[in-house]
Amino acid sequence: MSELLTVEDLTIGFHDADPVVEKVSFSVRSGETLALVGESGSGKTLSCRAVLRILPRAARIRSGRITLNGSAGRTVLTALSERRMRAIRGDAVSMIFQEPMRSLSPLHRIGNQVIEVLNLHGDQGTKAARKQVLDTFERVGFPDPERAYNAYPFEMSGGMRQRAMIAMAMVAKPEVLIADEPTTALDVTTQAQVLGLIKDLQRDTGMAVILVTHDLGVVANMAQHVVVMNKGRVMESGPAPLVLGDPAHGYTRKLFAAAPAIPQVANPAPAPSHHDLILDIRGVSKTYTMRGASWKAGATVQACRGIDLKVPRGKTLAIVGESGSGKTTCARIALGAELPDPGGEVVFAPEAGGPTIAVHAMDRAARTAFQRKAQMVFQDPYSSLSPRMRVVDALTEPLEIHRIGNRRDRRDKAAEMLAMVGLKRDMLYRYPHAFSGGQRQRLSIARALTLDPALLVCDEPTSALDVSVQEQILTLLEEIRDRVGLSYLFISHDLAVVARIADEVAVMRQGLVVEQAPPDTLFHSPRHPYTKALIAAQPTPDIARPIDLRLVSQGAGAPSSWPEAFRFSETAVPALAELAPGHKVRCHV
Amino acid sequence: MSTLPDGRYIDDAPFDPDENINRLDRADMDAPNWLLVWRKFRRHRLGLLSGAFLLFSYLMLPVAGFIAPYTPAERNADHLYAPPQAIKLFHEGRFVGPFVYPRTATADLENFRWTYETDRTRPMPLEFFCEGSEYRLAGLIRSDTHLFCAPQGATVFLWGSDRLGRDVFSRILYGAQLSLTVGLIGITVSFILGIGFGSIAGYFGGKTDWIIQRTIEILRSLPELPLWLALSAAVPSNWGPVAVFFIISIILGILDWPGLARAVRSKFLSLREEEYVRAAEMMGASSGRVIRRHLLPNFVSHLIASATLSIPAMILGETALSFLGLGLRAPAVSWGVMLNDAQNLASIEIYPWTAIPMLPIIVVVLAFNFLGDDLRDSLDPYES
């Protein structure tokens, strides 16, 4: 079988700077999936956008040839006029973008947006086009296509919107589908379902898929061919079993070493001891009142319900859950940034046996004392450092606020903290924008550490980073914990990330902790359907372990679809039962 | 690239798996914000040109008296409504240096207007660094030296003279002193109020925000022009020109702040969500500190740009008020006051040069707009 789409010696550059994509070649056949793997800045997105010629304005294709050898004969896409290119886009070659929240127009009904593709390319009548759209909706898994047709994007969840995007890309029956990180913005269970959908559609229509991703796990589940890119160059390319099974290039090996994974075999761990607690969260709920119209009371939303969590000194407690599960609310309450509903208590003990601070009822002085001992690391390294402050100003600020030491002391402390996170002292006088994401995350860790806290709350500290950097940051956090005796409350959506760092994991769903155990116990014998789904949905970079979609769809649905023993609703919630020592599950026993 | 026996491609450029974490990722970005903004702004030709022109204009203000050949109130009773005069270099093909031809005025009693006859036989060279009427440099130092002035027996009215025989060119230079500074003072007032209320509303939100927002809406719903008129009509007529000038600029500032406060508020709302602000709060920084150290520095550049864009409104406002006779009044000289003379159609038709003060207004307003636009474009230096 001949190649459907061939890219040869593609070089792309901005203005007259060095090329950002250099001599990249790949090809894909009908019915096959090619994965472009790489970290941010590797040029993978530019390479695939070049196929559709939708590059940023300043970017130019300097050399190379892109050939489409489809049913309409052989066309060289790089030499096509803009007018004829438009006929290709969305028809022969279509694309799915990363952000389902932003790639649909909020003012148009989903159906109208999808049918537009047919109006542009097809020549069938409105009725036939509408029928085709409805068929496609059914194919991508909308339970009620008619309703989806008339829905506006804001009525749908992220996963549903991504389905609508896929429908839009699929409706004209393209020969090549380019999916640019189609699942990165989605929760892991939704990701599994969307990947499964793309696979099914490919099997039915025999289209070729170019999948752009940074996740080797996704690659292992989807691709027949892999192209590994780094800094605009192809590092390694070949059939997936070979590249994934026995990586030959140093960079591929590094990626593999860094990829977080849930261990395949795990032994149940002993129950964690809860005698010396640094943070004790008891019976915490949080209800938000949505602002309604002034003449009627606002609706209430429960962000979290009856949370009991204990962080032992020197240990790490991880909270795992998808977006909207209430994990960030928990973290904010733990740090006193929000007050729990009456009845909830948060007790913080900075020193073993020492005086405790009631975080839920702090006055100004207690708050100041608390803030010296409990700090936070944020998610986005790009927005967590003020662009106007030099590193030294950012690092000495906490000391300045708490009036510790004089200028000199503060500067020395800042330098010491830099050394602790592996950066050199001469970085002190630089501006944050000179640093990469990983370096900035180190800086914000250093800033959180300048007050010598006892507890660090990490709110998804690695989810905005590349895998290899993520691995470095996790190692750094572990090192610091062991050196200084820190305790962590670690928030993450990624079970594999917490697998290595956490001593205990609490899985949250819809504001409730559904299962809580040490990670190994959890991986060995997950009891709750949602935990099972989370574990099953985690893509592993191993071709032999594909995602079990059945398990995922069983647990990822609404709580009412779970087996009787686990079901909960707004009002009736089963208690958290300790099934084995240290292993709690929310179920009716 | 090399191919392995199993058909894989491998890049054979040397690869170092242990990257130095101390290597700067974007060394070119290692600069304070203003430098990055300047680097980007440098590429905007029009903005740069406008900026240079405005800088020149403002630098010229204190020495306007030196550049102008006449003082603003200096009358030349023999040359009422004299048309603009050219400075020439060549007389009958011979190089003389800058000179003017003397003119004599005769009253045209049939049409009731002055007609001027130029004597083209006698070139009269201009004098440089000459003594003229007395003025004060920067309002302080007495001096009577002018850059150039007319020789004895001739006049140098580059842009003509007005109905009292005063030099329009000189008066435009003097008028710039008031017309250009009215914007600065007005914008200062508007800034203080706008930033103050805007940041309070944006940072604290809730009730405070609601009250400030409604106040702004009420202020904005008042018809602007009648309000101006009423406020300026309330200025006692026996006040000196300087006092009136200050009051006028403060009125302009007071009416301008709501727009700025809104901009500040919305910027605050978006900056508040930035994680560095949340981090500072978590560290225990007080609200004042968060506003001063984190929020303000991060949008001061936006403020400068929006200030640049609202100065023209102030200048136009002053001009409009003075044109209507409600702003500055003679003997103060401003562009609006000068245009007051050009109010009736007849005088513009017969003596079009009395409307020349419009030109500097147009040029200055355009320059501010170009500068502000390009500044705004270069404000986000972090995206490449």
CSV table of N, CA and C in Angstrom, one decimal, chain A residues 360-473:
chain,number,residue,atom,x,y,z
A,360,HIS,N,-9.2,27.1,60.9
A,360,HIS,CA,-10.6,27.5,60.5
A,360,HIS,C,-11.0,28.7,61.3
A,361,ALA,N,-10.2,29.1,62.4
A,361,ALA,CA,-10.6,30.3,63.2
A,361,ALA,C,-9.4,31.0,63.6
A,362,MET,N,-8.7,31.6,62.6
A,362,MET,CA,-7.5,32.3,62.9
A,362,MET,C,-7.7,33.8,63.0
A,363,ASP,N,-7.1,34.4,64.0
A,363,ASP,CA,-7.1,35.9,64.0
A,363,ASP,C,-5.8,36.3,63.3
A,364,ARG,N,-5.6,37.6,63.2
A,364,ARG,CA,-4.5,38.1,62.4
A,364,ARG,C,-3.1,37.6,62.8
A,365,ALA,N,-2.9,37.5,64.1
A,365,ALA,CA,-1.6,37.1,64.6
A,365,ALA,C,-1.4,35.6,64.3
A,366,ALA,N,-2.4,34.8,64.5
A,366,ALA,CA,-2.3,33.4,64.3
A,366,ALA,C,-2.1,33.2,62.8
A,367,ARG,N,-2.8,34.0,62.0
A,367,ARG,CA,-2.6,33.8,60.5
A,367,ARG,C,-1.2,34.0,60.1
A,368,THR,N,-0.6,35.1,60.6
A,368,THR,CA,0.8,35.4,60.3
A,368,THR,C,1.7,34.2,60.7
A,369,ALA,N,1.5,33.7,62.0
A,369,ALA,CA,2.3,32.6,62.4
A,369,ALA,C,2.1,31.4,61.5
A,370,PHE,N,0.8,31.2,61.1
A,370,PHE,CA,0.5,30.0,60.3
A,370,PHE,C,1.2,30.1,58.9
A,371,GLN,N,1.1,31.4,58.3
A,371,GLN,CA,1.7,31.5,57.0
A,371,GLN,C,3.2,31.3,57.0
A,372,ARG,N,3.9,31.5,58.1
A,372,ARG,CA,5.3,31.2,58.1
A,372,ARG,C,5.6,29.7,58.0
A,373,LYS,N,4.6,28.9,58.4
A,373,LYS,CA,4.8,27.5,58.6
A,373,LYS,C,4.1,26.7,57.5
A,374,ALA,N,3.2,27.3,56.7
A,374,ALA,CA,2.5,26.5,55.7
A,374,ALA,C,2.5,27.4,54.4
A,375,GLN,N,3.1,26.8,53.4
A,375,GLN,CA,3.2,27.6,52.1
A,375,GLN,C,2.7,26.7,51.0
A,376,MET,N,2.6,27.4,49.8
A,376,MET,CA,1.9,26.8,48.7
A,376,MET,C,2.8,26.9,47.4
A,377,VAL,N,2.8,25.8,46.6
A,377,VAL,CA,3.4,25.9,45.3
A,377,VAL,C,2.3,25.8,44.3
A,378,PHE,N,2.4,26.7,43.3
A,378,PHE,CA,1.3,26.8,42.3
A,378,PHE,C,1.5,26.0,41.1
A,379,GLN,N,0.4,25.9,40.3
A,379,GLN,CA,0.4,25.1,39.1
A,379,GLN,C,1.2,25.7,37.9
A,380,ASP,N,0.9,26.9,37.6
A,380,ASP,CA,1.4,27.5,36.4
A,380,ASP,C,2.7,28.3,36.6
A,381,PRO,N,3.8,27.7,36.2
A,381,PRO,CA,5.1,28.4,36.5
A,381,PRO,C,5.2,29.7,35.8
A,382,TYR,N,4.4,29.9,34.7
A,382,TYR,CA,4.5,31.2,34.0
A,382,TYR,C,3.7,32.3,34.7
A,383,SER,N,2.7,32.0,35.5
A,383,SER,CA,2.0,33.1,36.1
A,383,SER,C,2.4,33.2,37.6
A,384,SER,N,3.2,32.3,38.1
A,384,SER,CA,3.4,32.4,39.5
A,384,SER,C,4.5,33.3,40.0
A,385,LEU,N,5.3,33.8,39.0
A,385,LEU,CA,6.3,34.8,39.3
A,385,LEU,C,6.0,36.1,38.6
A,386,SER,N,6.0,37.2,39.4
A,386,SER,CA,5.7,38.5,38.8
A,386,SER,C,6.8,38.9,37.8
A,387,PRO,N,6.4,39.2,36.5
A,387,PRO,CA,7.3,39.5,35.5
A,387,PRO,C,8.2,40.8,35.9
A,388,ARG,N,7.7,41.6,36.8
A,388,ARG,CA,8.4,42.8,37.1
A,388,ARG,C,9.5,42.6,38.2
A,389,MET,N,9.5,41.5,38.8
A,389,MET,CA,10.4,41.4,40.0
A,389,MET,C,11.5,40.4,39.6
A,390,ARG,N,12.7,40.9,39.9
A,390,ARG,CA,13.9,40.0,39.7
A,390,ARG,C,13.8,38.8,40.7
A,391,VAL,N,14.5,37.8,40.4
A,391,VAL,CA,14.5,36.6,41.2
A,391,VAL,C,14.7,37.0,42.7
A,392,VAL,N,15.7,37.8,42.9
A,392,VAL,CA,16.1,38.1,44.3
A,392,VAL,C,14.9,38.8,45.0
A,393,ASP,N,14.2,39.7,44.3
A,393,ASP,CA,13.0,40.4,44.9
A,393,ASP,C,11.9,39.4,45.2
A,394,ALA,N,11.7,38.5,44.3
A,394,ALA,CA,10.6,37.5,44.5
A,394,ALA,C,11.0,36.6,45.7
A,395,LEU,N,12.2,36.2,45.8
A,395,LEU,CA,12.6,35.2,46.8
A,395,LEU,C,12.7,35.9,48.2
A,396,THR,N,13.0,37.2,48.2
A,396,THR,CA,13.2,37.8,49.5
A,396,THR,C,11.8,38.4,50.0
A,397,GLU,N,10.8,38.4,49.1
A,397,GLU,CA,9.6,39.0,49.5
A,397,GLU,C,9.0,38.4,50.8
A,398,PRO,N,8.9,37.1,50.8
A,398,PRO,CA,8.3,36.5,52.1
A,398,PRO,C,9.0,36.9,53.3
A,399,LEU,N,10.3,37.0,53.3
A,399,LEU,CA,11.1,37.5,54.4
A,399,LEU,C,10.8,38.9,54.8
A,400,GLU,N,10.6,39.7,53.7
A,400,GLU,CA,10.3,41.1,53.9
A,400,GLU,C,9.0,41.3,54.6
A,401,ILE,N,8.0,40.5,54.1
A,401,ILE,CA,6.6,40.6,54.6
A,401,ILE,C,6.6,40.2,56.1
A,402,HIS,N,7.4,39.2,56.4
A,402,HIS,CA,7.4,38.8,57.8
A,402,HIS,C,8.5,39.4,58.6
A,403,ARG,N,9.2,40.4,58.0
A,403,ARG,CA,10.2,41.2,58.7
A,403,ARG,C,11.3,40.4,59.4
A,404,ILE,N,11.9,39.5,58.5
A,404,ILE,CA,12.9,38.6,59.1
A,404,ILE,C,14.3,39.1,58.5
A,405,GLY,N,15.2,39.4,59.4
A,405,GLY,CA,16.6,39.7,58.9
A,405,GLY,C,16.7,41.0,58.2
A,406,ASN,N,17.9,41.4,57.9
A,406,ASN,CA,18.1,42.6,57.2
A,406,ASN,C,18.3,42.3,55.7
A,407,ARG,N,18.6,43.3,54.9
A,407,ARG,CA,18.7,43.0,53.4
A,407,ARG,C,19.7,41.9,53.1
A,408,ARG,N,20.8,42.0,53.8
A,408,ARG,CA,21.9,41.1,53.5
A,408,ARG,C,21.5,39.6,53.8
A,409,ASP,N,20.9,39.5,55.0
A,409,ASP,CA,20.5,38.2,55.5
A,409,ASP,C,19.5,37.6,54.5
A,410,ARG,N,18.6,38.5,54.1
A,410,ARG,CA,17.5,38.0,53.1
A,410,ARG,C,18.2,37.5,51.8
A,411,ARG,N,19.1,38.3,51.4
A,411,ARG,CA,19.7,37.9,50.1
A,411,ARG,C,20.5,36.6,50.2
A,412,ASP,N,21.2,36.4,51.3
A,412,ASP,CA,21.9,35.2,51.6
A,412,ASP,C,20.9,34.0,51.6
A,413,LYS,N,19.8,34.3,52.3
A,413,LYS,CA,18.8,33.2,52.4
A,413,LYS,C,18.3,32.8,51.0
A,414,ALA,N,18.0,33.9,50.2
A,414,ALA,CA,17.5,33.6,48.8
A,414,ALA,C,18.5,32.8,48.1
A,415,ALA,N,19.8,33.1,48.2
A,415,ALA,CA,20.9,32.4,47.5
A,415,ALA,C,20.9,30.9,48.0
A,416,GLU,N,20.7,30.8,49.3
A,416,GLU,CA,20.7,29.4,49.9
A,416,GLU,C,19.6,28.6,49.3
A,417,MET,N,18.4,29.3,49.2
A,417,MET,CA,17.2,28.6,48.6
A,417,MET,C,17.4,28.2,47.2
A,418,LEU,N,18.1,29.1,46.4
A,418,LEU,CA,18.4,28.8,45.0
A,418,LEU,C,19.2,27.5,44.9
A,419,ALA,N,20.3,27.5,45.8
A,419,ALA,CA,21.1,26.3,45.8
A,419,ALA,C,20.3,25.1,46.1
A,420,MET,N,19.4,25.2,47.0
A,420,MET,CA,18.6,24.1,47.4
A,420,MET,C,17.8,23.5,46.2
A,421,VAL,N,17.3,24.4,45.4
A,421,VAL,CA,16.6,23.8,44.2
A,421,VAL,C,17.4,23.6,43.0
A,422,GLY,N,18.8,23.7,43.2
A,422,GLY,CA,19.7,23.4,42.1
A,422,GLY,C,20.0,24.5,41.2
A,423,LEU,N,19.8,25.7,41.6
A,423,LEU,CA,20.1,26.9,40.7
A,423,LEU,C,21.3,27.6,41.3
A,424,LYS,N,22.0,28.3,40.4
A,424,LYS,CA,23.2,29.0,40.8
A,424,LYS,C,22.9,30.4,41.4
A,425,ARG,N,23.8,30.9,42.2
A,425,ARG,CA,23.6,32.2,42.9
A,425,ARG,C,23.5,33.3,41.9
A,426,ASP,N,24.2,33.2,40.8
A,426,ASP,CA,24.1,34.4,39.8
A,426,ASP,C,22.8,34.5,39.1
A,427,MET,N,21.8,33.6,39.4
A,427,MET,CA,20.5,33.7,38.9
A,427,MET,C,19.7,34.8,39.6
A,428,LEU,N,20.2,35.2,40.8
A,428,LEU,CA,19.5,36.1,41.7
A,428,LEU,C,19.1,37.4,41.0
A,429,TYR,N,19.9,37.9,40.1
A,429,TYR,CA,19.6,39.2,39.5
A,429,TYR,C,19.0,39.1,38.2
A,430,ARG,N,18.5,37.9,37.8
A,430,ARG,CA,17.8,37.8,36.5
A,430,ARG,C,16.3,38.0,36.6
A,431,TYR,N,15.7,38.2,35.5
A,431,TYR,CA,14.3,38.3,35.5
A,431,TYR,C,13.6,37.0,35.1
A,432,PRO,N,12.4,36.7,35.7
A,432,PRO,CA,11.8,35.4,35.5
A,432,PRO,C,11.6,35.0,34.1
A,433,HIS,N,11.4,36.0,33.2
A,433,HIS,CA,11.1,35.6,31.8
A,433,HIS,C,12.3,34.9,31.1
A,434,ALA,N,13.5,35.0,31.7
A,434,ALA,CA,14.6,34.4,31.0
A,434,ALA,C,14.6,32.9,31.3
A,435,PHE,N,13.7,32.4,32.2
A,435,PHE,CA,13.8,31.0,32.6
A,435,PHE,C,12.8,30.2,31.9
A,436,SER,N,13.1,28.9,31.8
A,436,SER,CA,12.2,27.9,31.3
A,436,SER,C,11.1,27.5,32.3
A,437,GLY,N,10.1,26.8,31.9
A,437,GLY,CA,9.1,26.4,32.8
A,437,GLY,C,9.6,25.7,34.0
A,438,GLY,N,10.5,24.7,33.8
A,438,GLY,CA,11.0,23.9,34.9
A,438,GLY,C,11.8,24.8,35.8
A,439,GLN,N,12.6,25.7,35.3
A,439,GLN,CA,13.4,26.6,36.2
A,439,GLN,C,12.5,27.4,37.0
A,440,ARG,N,11.4,27.9,36.4
A,440,ARG,CA,10.5,28.8,37.1
A,440,ARG,C,9.8,28.0,38.2
A,441,GLN,N,9.5,26.8,37.9
A,441,GLN,CA,8.8,26.0,39.0
A,441,GLN,C,9.8,25.8,40.1
A,442,ARG,N,11.1,25.6,39.8
A,442,ARG,CA,12.1,25.6,40.9
A,442,ARG,C,12.1,26.9,41.7
A,443,LEU,N,12.0,28.0,40.9
A,443,LEU,CA,12.0,29.3,41.6
A,443,LEU,C,10.8,29.4,42.6
A,444,SER,N,9.7,28.9,42.1
A,444,SER,CA,8.5,29.1,43.0
A,444,SER,C,8.6,28.2,44.2
A,445,ILE,N,9.2,27.0,44.0
A,445,ILE,CA,9.5,26.1,45.1
A,445,ILE,C,10.4,26.8,46.1
A,446,ALA,N,11.5,27.4,45.5
A,446,ALA,CA,12.4,28.1,46.4
A,446,ALA,C,11.7,29.2,47.2
A,447,ARG,N,10.8,30.0,46.5
A,447,ARG,CA,10.1,31.0,47.2
A,447,ARG,C,9.3,30.5,48.3
A,448,ALA,N,8.6,29.4,48.1
A,448,ALA,CA,7.8,28.8,49.1
A,448,ALA,C,8.6,28.3,50.3
A,449,LEU,N,9.9,28.0,50.0
A,449,LEU,CA,10.7,27.4,51.1
A,449,LEU,C,11.4,28.5,51.9
A,450,THR,N,11.5,29.8,51.5
A,450,THR,CA,12.3,30.7,52.1
A,450,THR,C,11.9,30.9,53.6
A,451,LEU,N,10.6,30.7,53.9
A,451,LEU,CA,10.2,30.9,55.3
A,451,LEU,C,10.4,29.7,56.2
A,452,ASP,N,11.1,28.7,55.6
A,452,ASP,CA,11.3,27.4,56.3
A,452,ASP,C,10.0,26.8,56.8
A,453,PRO,N,9.0,26.6,55.9
A,453,PRO,CA,7.7,26.1,56.4
A,453,PRO,C,7.8,24.6,56.8
A,454,ALA,N,6.8,24.1,57.5
A,454,ALA,CA,6.8,22.7,57.8
A,454,ALA,C,5.9,22.0,56.9
A,455,LEU,N,4.9,22.7,56.3
A,455,LEU,CA,4.0,22.0,55.4
A,455,LEU,C,4.0,22.8,54.1
A,456,LEU,N,4.0,22.0,53.0
A,456,LEU,CA,3.9,22.6,51.7
A,456,LEU,C,2.7,22.0,51.0
A,457,VAL,N,1.8,22.9,50.5
A,457,VAL,CA,0.7,22.5,49.7
A,457,VAL,C,1.0,22.6,48.2
A,458,CYS,N,1.1,21.6,47.5
A,458,CYS,CA,1.5,21.6,46.1
A,458,CYS,C,0.2,21.4,45.2
A,459,ASP,N,-0.2,22.5,44.6
A,459,ASP,CA,-1.4,22.4,43.7
A,459,ASP,C,-1.0,22.1,42.3
A,460,GLU,N,-1.1,20.8,41.9
A,460,GLU,CA,-0.7,20.4,40.6
A,460,GLU,C,0.6,21.0,40.2
A,461,PRO,N,1.7,20.8,40.9
A,461,PRO,CA,2.9,21.6,40.6
A,461,PRO,C,3.6,21.1,39.3
A,462,THR,N,3.2,20.0,38.8
A,462,THR,CA,3.9,19.5,37.6
A,462,THR,C,3.0,19.4,36.4
A,463,SER,N,1.7,19.7,36.5
A,463,SER,CA,0.9,19.4,35.4
A,463,SER,C,1.1,20.3,34.2
A,464,ALA,N,1.7,21.5,34.4
A,464,ALA,CA,2.0,22.4,33.3
A,464,ALA,C,3.4,22.1,32.7
A,465,LEU,N,4.0,21.1,33.1
A,465,LEU,CA,5.4,20.9,32.7
A,465,LEU,C,5.6,19.7,31.8
A,466,ASP,N,6.7,19.7,31.0
A,466,ASP,CA,7.0,18.6,30.1
A,466,ASP,C,7.3,17.4,31.0
A,467,VAL,N,7.2,16.2,30.4
A,467,VAL,CA,7.4,15.0,31.2
A,467,VAL,C,8.8,14.9,31.8
A,468,SER,N,9.8,15.2,31.1
A,468,SER,CA,11.1,15.1,31.6
A,468,SER,C,11.4,16.1,32.7
A,469,VAL,N,10.8,17.3,32.6
A,469,VAL,CA,10.9,18.3,33.6
A,469,VAL,C,10.1,17.9,34.8
A,470,GLN,N,8.9,17.4,34.6
A,470,GLN,CA,8.0,16.9,35.6
A,470,GLN,C,8.8,15.9,36.5
A,471,GLU,N,9.5,15.0,35.9
A,471,GLU,CA,10.2,14.0,36.6
A,471,GLU,C,11.3,14.7,37.5
A,472,GLN,N,12.0,15.7,37.0
A,472,GLN,CA,13.0,16.4,37.7
A,472,GLN,C,12.4,17.1,38.9
A,473,ILE,N,11.3,17.8,38.7
A,473,ILE,CA,10.6,18.5,39.8
A,473,ILE,C,10.2,17.6,40.9
